[in-house]
Amino acid sequence: MTLEEKIGQLNLINSDYGTISSTTRKALQDGAVGGILNEVDPTTIKELQRIAIEDSRLGIPLLAGRDIIHGFRTIFPIPLGLAATWNEELGEHCGHISAAEATSVGLNWTFAPIVDICRDPRWGRVAESFGEDPYLCSQMAIAMIKGFQGESLELPGSMAVCLKHFAGYGACESGKDYNTTNIPENELRNVHLPPFKAAIDAGALSLMTSFSDLDGVPATANSFILQTILRDEWIFDGIVVSDWESVSQLIDHGFARNEKEAAYLAASAGIDMEMTSTTFTDNLSQLIDEGKISIDDINRKVANILRLKFRLGLFDINDDFINVQVNVTDHKKYIKEAAIQSCVLLKNKNKILPLKSQSLSSIAVIGPLSDEPHEQLGTWVFDGDVAYSETPLKSLQASLPDSIQINYIKGLENSRSKDKSNFTNIIQLAEQSDLVLMFMGEEAILAGEAHCRADIRLPGAQEELIDAVSKTGKPIVLIIMTGRPLALESVVDKVDAILCAWHPGSYAGPAIIDLLLGVQSPSGKLPITFPRITGQIPIYYSHKNTGRPGTPESITFIDDIDVGAPQHSFGNTSFHLDIPNSPLFPFGFGLSYTTFKYENLKLSDDKIILGNSFTVSVELTNSGDYEAMETVQLYIRDLVGSVTRPVKELKKFKKVSLKPNEKVLISFELSTDDLAFYGRDNIRKCETGEFHLWVGSSSNAELITAFEVIE
Ligand code: GLC
């Protein structure tokens, strides 16, 4: 390979969207392109590959990438919703079905899964994440990778994943996208890196760097994460691609004086492929001539990229590679099931749900998200086909008996509307109905990249609409479609039931209506904490105890303080005066139409020698009268560590379905390696000492036992 051809492999260009410009064609003929993104027209992809393979000297095929985040044509719930299923199988189906649809047009690389840990729901990209917990995120990422990459990357219907965004992107200050992150190494290693490591161990062969700077060094030029961690410690042999122009943005960061220095800093830190900016193409050969970048380094980058192309079987693609239609049987079934299991029942006062349709003669359906084929798909759905969308209103109309009248009024034109001129009609309609279903939340555009909100309450006049309808005294079921947790403190007491559906994807309608009508019981569990108000953020279950732990009582002091009160303490612990210390809904929480009883939590041993494993067992009974799924969650607390440890950490979970009165023995195998963490020396190990262990249905699990790890 000539030097120009080598540098060409490091160049990831954007497509011309269904056509091939003369510039692109020439670059391909010159062997100056290693990959292309955002082309989804099969004929164009075929011609791009043909030019690269037949019209260039070396005939090296292209990586063809796209953001296939939670579906391609038919859309699964957003990743935050998929995480709420706690169901790895559904995560795998999402990857497999997405890959089948995307590879059929000739794509071979997806920029997913997003494994950023997020504890600040103001950040728009929380919608793309699997939430706040490293273990749950890791398990869902592993499952999705299995689905995307299949048994072998060379097989039809398989495509390479690209983990993102490396690393710590979800910790952007004030939840503003692209903003600064300052993450101590110990927290980076214990919280933000584990999902990347788990995903690489599961076979992920590419990573994308994040736009953000990490402790003052932009991730795209951060040799600590790109070389020390990724290559030296993890021995990663895949490729690292920059994010969109994140190499040239080193100048905007004030980290590089010019594009040549940006190229030098990114290439020497460990970027293999530059997305859409051209600092590598324009400057690397000069940097090599000046001895600043070695040809060995370039060869390593090229080798990484060619290795991925070989693993993808791209050197053996033949003419009909884009016509391979991988049959995915029952894909609608899995997409609908994922939407069903992603829904989290947050409130169900007096068991108003499931709807007792036999006792209803009219239902009011109100809200800007009742019948929105596009909005229900959520973010990152460039290729989603709204023709597949089935909305809640249409599904309700198709499911309810004619004896029940459906009184529909949108009420607000969209989720941001502040126009209350229709409120009188809405209230009249509610008063004429036996029950009110309100489909509220966020339009898809209010979450996702660069779509962050400083106030995560229901937008527009939705809170006022709920307030107005609540004054009719009619029972209200609030169904929330959203790309993030919403601060529902001011509406939670005004409705009888709340079902969080996230953005549930193509089959939002059938899924939500099946749940409302009791065809299935809700089984979703929160993958992220719901704060009461925005001001509580960050608030997450695996917090540290501090030296003065606040109590999660529900009393709000501020109203009880005497006027003119002398300076004195309310206990000097860690809490806010003006809001209870607890979240509105905790991580792992989700109600069911039945109840589950946990009994007889036992350990095979309560003194565990370092390096050994032990069994945890608990008896679980469906103590209600509904068949339902439960996600059994296992949490531990390391009481004393060489660094402070969280008050709880999720270590295992298992989802089971039980019939009424059915009892099963649930057991988990736990090793001391599961208890390992990066201590003060930033070396990963399990430290001896005492532990608490809980098993239950949320991070508020109360059934507790204890054990000790000994030398
Ligand atoms: C975007 C996103 C990244 C995406 C890339 C290509 O800016 O940050 O997640 O994969 O560009 O679309």
XYZ file of C-alpha atoms and ligand atoms in Angstrom:
723
model
C 0.000 0.000 0.000
C 1.246 3.486 -0.721
C 1.219 5.999 2.125
C -1.763 7.765 0.477
C -3.664 4.480 0.284
C -2.907 3.799 3.950
C -4.113 7.238 4.984
C -7.157 6.687 2.779
C -8.237 3.782 4.983
C -8.341 6.169 7.964
C -10.882 8.371 6.218
C -14.600 7.974 7.039
C -16.664 10.255 4.834
C -20.321 11.202 4.855
C -22.459 10.004 1.995
C -24.077 12.188 -0.645
C -27.457 10.736 0.387
C -28.560 8.585 -2.511
C -26.123 9.843 -5.089
C -22.365 9.815 -5.666
C -20.680 13.167 -6.235
C -17.703 13.426 -8.536
C -15.579 14.243 -5.505
C -16.655 11.072 -3.751
C -16.239 8.985 -6.881
C -12.678 10.257 -7.424
C -11.748 9.737 -3.780
C -12.960 6.150 -4.014
C -11.046 5.596 -7.242
C -7.906 6.994 -5.580
C -8.298 4.601 -2.653
C -8.665 7.649 -0.390
C -11.731 6.403 1.560
C -11.942 3.636 4.156
C -15.619 3.941 4.988
C -18.808 5.881 4.365
C -21.697 6.680 6.650
C -25.344 7.614 6.203
C -25.922 6.001 2.813
C -29.019 3.794 2.977
C -29.979 3.461 -0.691
C -29.012 -0.123 -1.681
C -28.262 0.765 -5.294
C -26.000 3.602 -4.218
C -24.255 1.434 -1.618
C -23.706 -1.240 -4.254
C -22.167 1.317 -6.646
C -19.984 2.776 -3.891
C -18.617 -0.694 -3.125
C -18.197 -1.426 -6.831
C -16.114 1.695 -7.379
C -13.989 0.986 -4.297
C -13.440 -2.638 -5.303
C -13.201 -2.407 -9.102
C -12.018 1.117 -9.888
C -9.256 1.535 -7.296
C -5.766 0.050 -7.419
C -6.134 -2.185 -4.369
C -9.881 -2.825 -4.430
C -10.387 -2.511 -0.656
C -14.125 -2.626 0.213
C -15.774 0.024 2.381
C -17.202 0.066 5.845
C -20.776 1.310 5.432
C -22.033 2.733 8.702
C -25.270 4.143 10.067
C -26.809 4.952 13.448
C -29.085 1.969 13.877
C -29.858 2.531 17.532
C -33.159 0.760 18.195
C -34.377 -0.451 14.850
C -34.024 0.384 11.174
C -37.392 0.369 9.371
C -39.490 -1.052 12.212
C -38.622 0.563 15.515
C -38.115 -0.936 18.983
C -38.496 1.151 22.131
C -35.668 3.633 22.654
C -32.684 2.034 24.436
C -33.791 3.524 27.781
C -37.092 1.703 27.265
C -35.334 -1.501 26.195
C -33.313 -1.301 29.403
C -36.591 -1.051 31.334
C -37.418 -4.573 30.102
C -34.389 -5.971 31.982
C -34.709 -8.644 29.295
C -31.487 -9.538 27.494
C -33.354 -11.721 25.003
C -35.352 -8.728 23.807
C -32.137 -6.741 23.561
C -30.710 -9.459 21.366
C -33.835 -9.528 19.201
C -33.532 -5.761 18.772
C -29.970 -6.157 17.513
C -30.779 -9.096 15.288
C -33.868 -7.613 13.669
C -32.214 -4.212 13.223
C -29.218 -5.866 11.598
C -31.384 -7.983 9.313
C -33.211 -4.920 8.019
C -30.076 -2.759 7.752
C -27.766 -5.303 6.098
C -30.428 -5.924 3.468
C -29.673 -2.460 2.072
C -25.895 -3.075 2.252
C -24.959 -1.510 5.598
C -22.333 -3.432 7.602
C -21.569 -1.225 10.643
C -23.856 0.327 13.224
C -22.918 3.119 15.622
C -24.516 1.363 18.554
C -24.992 0.369 21.338
C -24.601 3.513 23.378
C -23.086 2.411 26.691
C -22.740 5.832 28.289
C -23.800 5.776 31.933
C -26.216 8.618 32.611
C -27.366 9.990 35.956
C -28.567 13.327 34.656
C -31.853 13.079 32.726
C -31.532 16.666 31.580
C -29.123 15.201 28.991
C -31.023 14.461 25.798
C -28.951 11.378 25.037
C -30.205 9.607 28.155
C -32.842 8.352 25.700
C -30.142 6.444 23.794
C -28.556 5.045 26.940
C -29.390 2.020 29.057
C -29.642 4.276 32.117
C -27.718 4.809 35.346
C -26.364 1.416 36.287
C -23.157 -0.157 34.935
C -24.309 -3.750 35.447
C -27.727 -3.400 33.782
C -26.132 -1.364 30.974
C -23.472 -4.043 30.478
C -25.977 -6.867 30.278
C -28.207 -5.052 27.784
C -25.198 -4.042 25.676
C -23.889 -7.614 25.571
C -27.292 -8.828 24.446
C -27.639 -6.201 21.729
C -24.130 -6.924 20.432
C -25.001 -10.597 20.191
C -28.022 -9.628 18.120
C -26.232 -7.246 15.798
C -23.107 -9.377 15.264
C -24.848 -12.737 15.224
C -23.005 -16.078 15.291
C -20.387 -14.743 12.917
C -19.772 -11.326 11.482
C -19.326 -12.856 8.031
C -22.851 -14.264 7.914
C -25.606 -12.403 6.087
C -27.653 -10.339 8.512
C -24.659 -9.588 10.773
C -23.055 -6.214 11.197
C -20.276 -4.800 13.352
C -21.215 -2.716 16.373
C -19.507 0.474 17.471
C -19.613 1.207 21.198
C -20.062 4.819 22.149
C -19.144 7.308 23.336
C -15.766 6.549 24.834
C -15.710 7.719 27.561
C -17.696 9.380 30.282
C -19.909 11.351 27.878
C -22.991 10.870 30.043
C -21.412 12.896 32.858
C -21.557 16.146 30.862
C -21.971 19.089 33.224
C -25.528 20.389 33.795
C -26.787 17.705 31.433
C -25.819 19.845 28.474
C -24.663 17.795 25.511
C -21.009 18.033 24.482
C -20.260 19.785 27.792
C -17.236 19.306 30.009
C -16.849 16.158 32.071
C -14.678 15.914 35.149
C -14.548 12.324 36.304
C -11.957 11.126 38.808
C -10.128 8.059 37.517
C -11.599 5.923 40.276
C -15.157 6.830 39.289
C -14.338 6.487 35.597
C -13.091 2.961 36.248
C -15.891 1.925 38.609
C -18.866 3.518 36.845
C -18.276 4.614 33.246
C -15.779 2.089 31.851
C -17.236 -1.279 32.954
C -19.932 -1.399 30.232
C -17.286 -0.717 27.558
C -15.071 -3.483 28.950
C -17.995 -5.919 29.175
C -19.034 -5.106 25.606
C -15.494 -5.531 24.271
C -15.251 -8.861 26.075
C -18.526 -9.734 24.319
C -16.900 -9.139 20.945
C -17.412 -5.463 20.107
C -14.829 -4.524 17.473
C -15.089 -0.766 17.300
C -15.525 2.223 19.591
C -16.385 5.836 18.948
C -14.839 8.593 21.018
C -17.020 11.184 22.676
C -17.135 14.890 21.858
C -16.547 15.800 25.484
C -13.314 16.652 27.215
C -12.421 14.396 30.093
C -10.624 16.167 32.936
C -9.396 18.758 30.464
C -8.291 16.315 27.768
C -10.851 15.774 24.987
C -11.712 12.078 24.660
C -10.774 12.214 20.966
C -7.181 12.985 21.903
C -7.025 11.306 25.295
C -4.205 8.801 25.340
C -5.079 7.684 28.878
C -8.362 6.138 27.795
C -7.365 5.369 24.187
C -3.933 3.883 24.840
C -3.388 3.102 28.530
C -6.854 1.709 29.210
C -8.065 0.484 25.820
C -4.897 -0.937 24.252
C -2.462 -1.579 27.104
C -4.870 -2.809 29.784
C -7.739 -4.232 27.715
C -5.578 -5.366 24.733
C -8.314 -4.153 22.408
C -7.523 -4.901 18.736
C -10.529 -3.283 17.110
C -10.811 0.192 15.661
C -11.379 3.558 17.287
C -13.337 6.038 15.211
C -13.768 9.689 16.105
C -17.200 11.194 16.384
C -18.485 13.618 13.746
C -15.664 16.148 13.214
C -14.551 15.608 16.807
C -10.936 15.658 15.582
C -11.177 19.122 14.057
C -13.203 20.223 17.101
C -10.037 19.865 19.169
C -9.434 23.398 17.893
C -12.758 24.579 19.342
C -11.830 22.891 22.626
C -8.724 25.066 22.660
C -6.675 21.895 22.706
C -5.164 22.211 19.195
C -3.966 25.370 17.464
C -4.869 24.190 13.975
C -5.962 21.181 11.969
C -2.445 19.836 11.634
C -2.000 19.823 15.398
C -5.488 18.320 15.804
C -4.516 15.503 13.460
C -1.288 14.937 15.369
C -2.986 14.931 18.802
C -5.825 12.603 17.742
C -3.680 10.205 15.732
C -0.967 9.941 18.375
C -3.558 9.450 21.142
C -5.097 6.506 19.312
C -7.769 7.488 16.799
C -7.714 5.063 13.873
C -10.432 6.533 11.684
C -11.513 10.171 11.382
C -15.237 10.769 10.867
C -16.094 13.494 8.351
C -13.370 16.020 9.147
C -10.248 15.652 6.973
C -7.333 16.555 9.204
C -5.816 13.074 8.715
C -6.143 13.199 4.944
C -4.741 16.713 4.836
C -1.898 16.447 7.347
C -0.725 12.927 8.200
C 1.778 12.538 5.370
C 3.453 15.809 6.388
C 3.445 14.731 10.050
C 5.153 11.502 8.984
C 7.707 13.431 6.928
C 8.397 15.559 10.014
C 8.853 12.412 12.099
C 5.992 13.397 14.434
C 3.902 10.362 13.530
C 5.631 7.084 12.749
C 4.773 4.936 9.763
C 4.471 2.069 12.260
C 1.638 3.942 13.949
C -0.101 4.412 10.614
C 0.403 0.738 9.810
C -1.198 -0.224 13.137
C -4.242 1.925 12.360
C -4.570 0.485 8.871
C -4.182 -3.030 10.217
C -6.969 -2.434 12.737
C -9.293 -1.250 9.993
C -8.411 -4.014 7.516
C -8.780 -6.607 10.283
C -12.358 -5.416 10.882
C -13.084 -5.572 7.143
C -11.709 -9.107 6.974
C -13.758 -10.112 10.023
C -16.835 -8.700 8.299
C -16.049 -10.782 5.214
C -16.071 -7.638 3.107
C -13.270 -8.905 0.872
C -15.582 -11.698 -0.210
C -18.725 -9.727 -0.886
C -20.262 -10.525 -4.221
C -22.727 -8.788 -6.435
C -25.849 -9.702 -4.595
C -24.566 -8.781 -1.131
C -27.257 -6.150 -0.853
C -30.100 -8.362 -1.883
C -29.688 -10.785 0.948
C -33.005 -10.690 2.734
C -32.427 -12.304 6.072
C -35.749 -13.710 7.127
C -36.653 -12.594 10.589
C -39.665 -14.526 11.597
C -42.157 -12.881 13.892
C -40.212 -9.635 14.097
C -43.408 -7.708 14.866
C -44.030 -10.046 17.804
C -40.653 -9.223 19.353
C -40.943 -5.494 18.722
C -44.379 -5.395 20.317
C -43.214 -7.584 23.222
C -40.281 -5.256 23.796
C -42.699 -2.310 23.902
C -44.945 -4.172 26.334
C -42.108 -5.140 28.680
C -40.538 -1.668 28.491
C -43.595 -0.003 30.048
C -43.224 0.728 33.760
C -46.299 1.015 35.953
C -45.414 3.782 38.396
C -48.756 4.251 40.135
C -51.998 2.277 40.251
C -54.229 3.702 42.959
C -57.072 1.400 43.976
C -56.086 -0.932 41.142
C -57.773 1.257 38.603
C -55.713 -0.684 36.058
C -56.317 -2.918 34.215
C -59.399 -1.144 32.888
C -62.637 -2.871 33.819
C -64.135 -2.418 30.383
C -67.322 -4.197 31.395
C -68.088 -1.355 33.776
C -67.210 1.442 31.362
C -69.547 3.077 28.845
C -67.293 5.936 27.792
C -63.610 6.775 27.910
C -62.095 10.186 27.239
C -58.792 10.006 25.375
C -56.872 13.241 25.779
C -53.352 14.371 25.037
C -50.885 15.418 22.363
C -49.313 11.952 22.132
C -52.478 9.872 21.732
C -52.176 9.495 17.988
C -48.691 10.498 16.772
C -47.069 7.839 14.530
C -43.774 9.758 14.375
C -43.490 10.962 17.983
C -43.901 7.499 19.483
C -40.786 6.281 17.646
C -38.438 8.449 19.661
C -34.987 9.702 18.726
C -32.527 8.267 16.158
C -35.105 6.906 13.744
C -33.832 8.406 10.474
C -34.848 5.232 8.641
C -37.942 4.425 10.681
C -41.036 3.936 8.563
C -44.053 5.601 10.200
C -46.265 3.454 7.993
C -45.607 0.687 10.515
C -46.640 2.849 13.463
C -49.740 1.818 15.336
C -50.802 4.528 17.759
C -52.590 4.154 21.114
C -55.747 5.866 19.875
C -56.061 3.655 16.809
C -55.331 0.514 18.838
C -57.851 1.509 21.484
C -60.492 2.110 18.834
C -59.724 -1.324 17.386
C -59.691 -3.098 20.752
C -62.600 -1.721 22.746
C -66.118 -3.105 22.265
C -68.564 -0.804 20.443
C -70.436 -0.507 23.718
C -67.713 1.787 24.981
C -67.715 5.257 23.490
C -64.312 6.809 22.929
C -64.325 10.610 23.298
C -61.042 11.761 21.780
C -59.631 15.261 21.944
C -55.961 16.047 21.426
C -56.199 19.036 23.731
C -52.773 20.439 22.966
C -51.415 20.647 19.409
C -48.098 19.243 20.545
C -46.267 18.453 23.770
C -44.807 21.971 24.003
C -48.023 23.873 23.297
C -49.079 26.462 25.873
C -52.426 27.131 24.140
C -55.128 26.469 26.740
C -57.993 27.663 24.572
C -59.323 24.112 24.250
C -59.372 23.374 27.949
C -63.090 24.094 28.353
C -63.992 21.527 25.701
C -61.590 19.038 27.220
C -63.110 19.396 30.664
C -66.618 18.955 29.258
C -65.543 15.814 27.454
C -63.922 14.437 30.591
C -67.079 15.195 32.599
C -69.129 13.211 30.052
C -66.829 10.190 30.363
C -66.440 7.465 32.965
C -62.638 7.550 32.871
C -59.872 9.580 31.284
C -56.788 8.289 29.503
C -54.172 11.047 29.077
C -51.314 10.414 26.618
C -48.767 13.031 27.566
C -45.000 13.505 27.661
C -42.368 14.659 25.180
C -42.310 14.751 21.422
C -39.444 12.700 20.044
C -37.403 15.808 19.192
C -37.219 16.873 22.874
C -34.696 14.111 23.607
C -31.711 12.749 21.724
C -28.485 14.389 20.655
C -28.138 18.048 21.618
C -31.744 18.105 22.865
C -31.260 18.692 26.584
C -33.770 20.275 28.922
C -32.987 22.392 31.987
C -36.450 21.705 33.416
C -37.592 18.117 33.030
C -41.216 18.610 33.983
C -43.906 17.873 31.421
C -43.390 20.563 28.788
C -45.919 23.151 27.627
C -49.272 23.393 29.376
C -49.507 19.663 30.088
C -49.300 20.020 33.872
C -52.096 22.592 33.743
C -54.133 20.272 31.525
C -53.764 17.429 34.007
C -54.668 19.795 36.822
C -57.778 20.998 34.967
C -58.973 17.485 34.172
C -58.243 16.282 37.705
C -60.715 18.890 39.007
C -63.535 16.969 37.278
C -63.006 14.173 39.787
C -62.908 11.591 37.026
C -60.372 8.773 37.363
C -57.279 9.546 35.301
C -54.776 7.133 33.815
C -51.696 9.040 32.707
C -49.595 7.359 30.007
C -46.244 9.070 29.580
C -44.262 8.868 26.351
C -40.849 10.339 26.942
C -37.150 10.118 26.100
C -36.120 10.686 29.732
C -37.369 10.493 33.310
C -39.748 13.423 33.906
C -40.148 15.360 37.151
C -43.737 14.435 37.976
C -43.880 15.674 41.585
C -46.590 18.236 40.764
C -48.899 15.815 38.938
C -48.345 12.498 40.695
C -51.143 13.105 43.242
C -53.606 14.346 40.636
C -53.853 11.091 38.694
C -54.850 7.587 39.692
C -52.356 5.661 37.590
C -49.138 6.394 35.719
C -47.691 4.161 32.996
C -44.280 5.216 31.667
C -43.981 3.970 28.089
C -40.823 5.915 27.141
C -40.887 6.267 23.329
C -42.169 2.757 22.681
C -41.572 2.493 18.924
C -43.685 1.249 16.026
C -46.114 -0.811 18.035
C -46.752 1.611 20.889
C -50.486 1.270 20.403
C -50.971 -2.489 20.666
C -48.456 -2.692 23.501
C -49.955 0.034 25.669
C -53.543 -1.039 25.040
C -52.744 -4.684 25.849
C -51.436 -3.455 29.194
C -54.323 -1.096 29.878
C -56.804 -3.863 29.122
C -54.913 -6.444 31.179
C -53.953 -8.765 28.338
C -50.563 -8.672 30.047
C -49.465 -7.154 33.329
C -46.841 -4.389 33.200
C -43.413 -5.770 34.108
C -41.001 -2.929 33.315
C -38.544 -1.759 35.969
C -36.886 1.670 35.968
C -33.336 1.660 34.523
C -32.915 5.177 35.867
C -34.131 7.113 38.877
C -37.100 9.477 38.531
C -36.347 12.671 40.482
C -39.197 14.574 42.097
C -37.950 17.856 40.687
C -35.073 18.821 38.420
C -33.199 20.292 41.357
C -32.585 16.857 42.832
C -30.360 15.890 39.894
C -28.034 14.045 40.093
C -29.974 11.519 42.145
C -29.337 7.822 41.723
C -29.648 4.695 43.853
C -25.972 3.693 44.057
C -24.940 6.888 45.810
C -22.318 7.107 48.545
C -23.352 7.201 52.188
C -21.357 10.361 53.023
C -20.208 11.110 56.548
C -23.611 12.601 57.381
C -26.202 10.575 55.497
C -29.559 12.226 55.041
C -32.682 10.251 55.819
C -35.092 9.544 52.968
C -38.025 10.757 55.001
C -40.839 12.434 53.145
C -41.061 15.496 55.404
C -40.216 18.790 53.769
C -38.707 21.082 56.404
C -38.831 24.395 54.660
C -42.488 25.051 55.490
C -41.986 24.208 59.149
C -39.167 26.619 59.841
C -40.146 29.357 62.310
C -39.933 32.881 60.981
C -36.856 34.532 62.450
C -35.498 31.128 63.383
C -32.106 31.427 65.023
C -29.159 29.763 63.284
C -29.478 26.113 64.247
C -29.264 22.726 62.541
C -31.956 20.358 61.438
C -29.495 17.619 62.093
C -26.691 18.666 59.776
C -27.133 15.755 57.428
C -27.131 15.549 53.644
C -30.582 16.629 52.445
C -32.510 19.466 50.781
C -34.730 21.711 52.914
C -37.337 22.018 50.193
C -37.814 18.460 48.846
C -37.738 15.009 50.440
C -34.480 13.148 50.194
C -35.940 10.282 48.217
C -36.592 10.216 44.485
C -40.162 10.102 43.200
C -39.526 6.600 41.838
C -36.306 4.671 42.484
C -34.083 2.659 40.171
C -35.455 -0.837 39.607
C -38.998 0.176 40.579
C -42.082 -0.920 38.653
C -45.509 -2.100 39.789
C -47.423 -5.106 38.526
C -51.086 -6.095 38.446
C -50.146 -8.750 40.941
C -47.989 -8.743 44.068
C -44.848 -10.725 44.726
C -43.634 -12.026 48.050
C -39.955 -12.610 48.815
C -39.088 -15.021 51.622
C -36.275 -17.139 53.037
C -33.277 -15.321 51.644
C -30.364 -17.705 52.186
C -26.652 -17.902 51.398
C -24.761 -21.143 50.847
C -22.163 -19.680 53.192
C -21.720 -16.461 55.104
C -17.912 -16.521 55.110
C -16.599 -16.455 51.561
C -12.941 -17.042 50.854
C -11.501 -14.608 48.309
C -11.730 -16.186 44.871
C -14.664 -18.420 45.728
C -18.302 -18.343 44.713
C -21.465 -18.802 46.717
C -25.154 -19.282 46.066
C -27.894 -16.860 47.002
C -31.442 -18.210 47.072
C -34.848 -16.709 47.768
C -38.399 -17.977 47.589
C -40.606 -15.900 45.307
C -44.378 -16.200 45.317
C -46.934 -14.575 43.085
C -49.171 -13.568 45.971
C -51.753 -11.822 43.817
C -54.340 -12.935 41.321
C -52.641 -12.042 38.061
C -50.068 -13.968 36.041
C -47.127 -11.637 35.699
C -43.366 -11.263 35.247
C -41.103 -10.128 38.052
C -37.518 -8.953 37.779
C -35.729 -10.280 40.840
C -32.875 -7.951 41.679
C -29.798 -8.702 43.797
C -27.931 -5.799 45.408
C -24.875 -5.719 47.638
C -23.163 -3.184 49.843
C -19.459 -3.352 50.621
C -19.546 -1.823 54.082
C -15.934 -0.660 54.200
C -13.543 -0.138 51.288
C -10.220 1.467 50.447
C -12.468 4.023 48.705
C -16.002 4.883 49.785
C -18.490 2.436 48.361
C -22.106 2.886 47.175
C -24.935 2.134 49.607
C -26.216 -0.396 47.078
C -24.952 -1.948 43.851
C -26.922 -4.142 41.469
C -24.977 -7.370 40.894
C -27.508 -9.837 39.420
C -31.073 -9.920 38.150
C -33.417 -12.526 36.787
C -36.825 -12.137 35.126
C -39.421 -14.809 35.811
C -43.096 -15.274 35.021
C -45.352 -16.692 37.706
C -48.981 -17.695 37.793
C -51.121 -16.667 40.771
C -49.975 -18.465 43.952
C -47.054 -20.038 42.092
C -43.876 -20.181 44.201
C -40.379 -20.693 42.857
C -36.906 -20.848 44.305
C -34.726 -18.228 42.677
C -30.992 -18.685 42.990
C -27.959 -16.708 41.910
C -24.308 -17.692 41.747
C -22.145 -14.863 43.061
C -18.343 -14.834 43.035
C -16.003 -12.558 44.919
C -14.979 -11.293 41.471
C -18.529 -9.939 41.118
C -17.707 -7.845 44.199
C -14.454 -6.471 42.785
C -13.983 -2.746 42.282
C -11.143 -0.317 41.635
C -9.767 0.680 45.018
C -7.553 3.553 46.016
C -4.694 2.080 43.976
C -7.028 1.859 40.963
C -6.422 -1.855 40.749
C -9.548 -4.008 40.394
C -9.998 -6.496 43.187
C -12.458 -7.657 45.834
C -11.464 -6.434 49.287
C -12.119 -8.557 52.366
C -14.675 -7.415 54.904
C -18.376 -7.361 55.597
C -21.141 -7.065 53.029
C -24.874 -6.651 53.081
C -26.965 -8.326 50.428
C -30.547 -7.630 49.399
C -32.897 -9.396 47.014
C -36.101 -7.704 45.999
C -38.183 -5.994 43.365
C -36.360 -2.662 43.265
C -33.345 -0.808 44.661
C -35.527 -0.231 47.725
C -35.316 -3.976 48.414
C -35.644 -4.687 52.134
C -35.072 -8.432 52.456
C -31.483 -8.385 53.677
C -28.726 -10.718 54.805
C -25.018 -10.379 55.443
C -21.770 -12.181 54.671
C -18.053 -11.663 55.042
C -15.275 -12.065 52.517
C -12.144 -13.454 54.135
C -8.603 -14.190 52.972
C -23.333 12.097 15.943
C -23.330 11.352 17.242
C -22.859 9.939 17.125
C -23.230 9.394 15.764
C -22.435 10.159 14.744
C -22.759 9.692 13.317
O -22.940 13.414 16.117
O -22.640 11.932 18.332
O -23.464 9.205 18.200
O -22.927 8.013 15.698
O -22.643 11.552 14.826
O -24.079 9.988 13.007
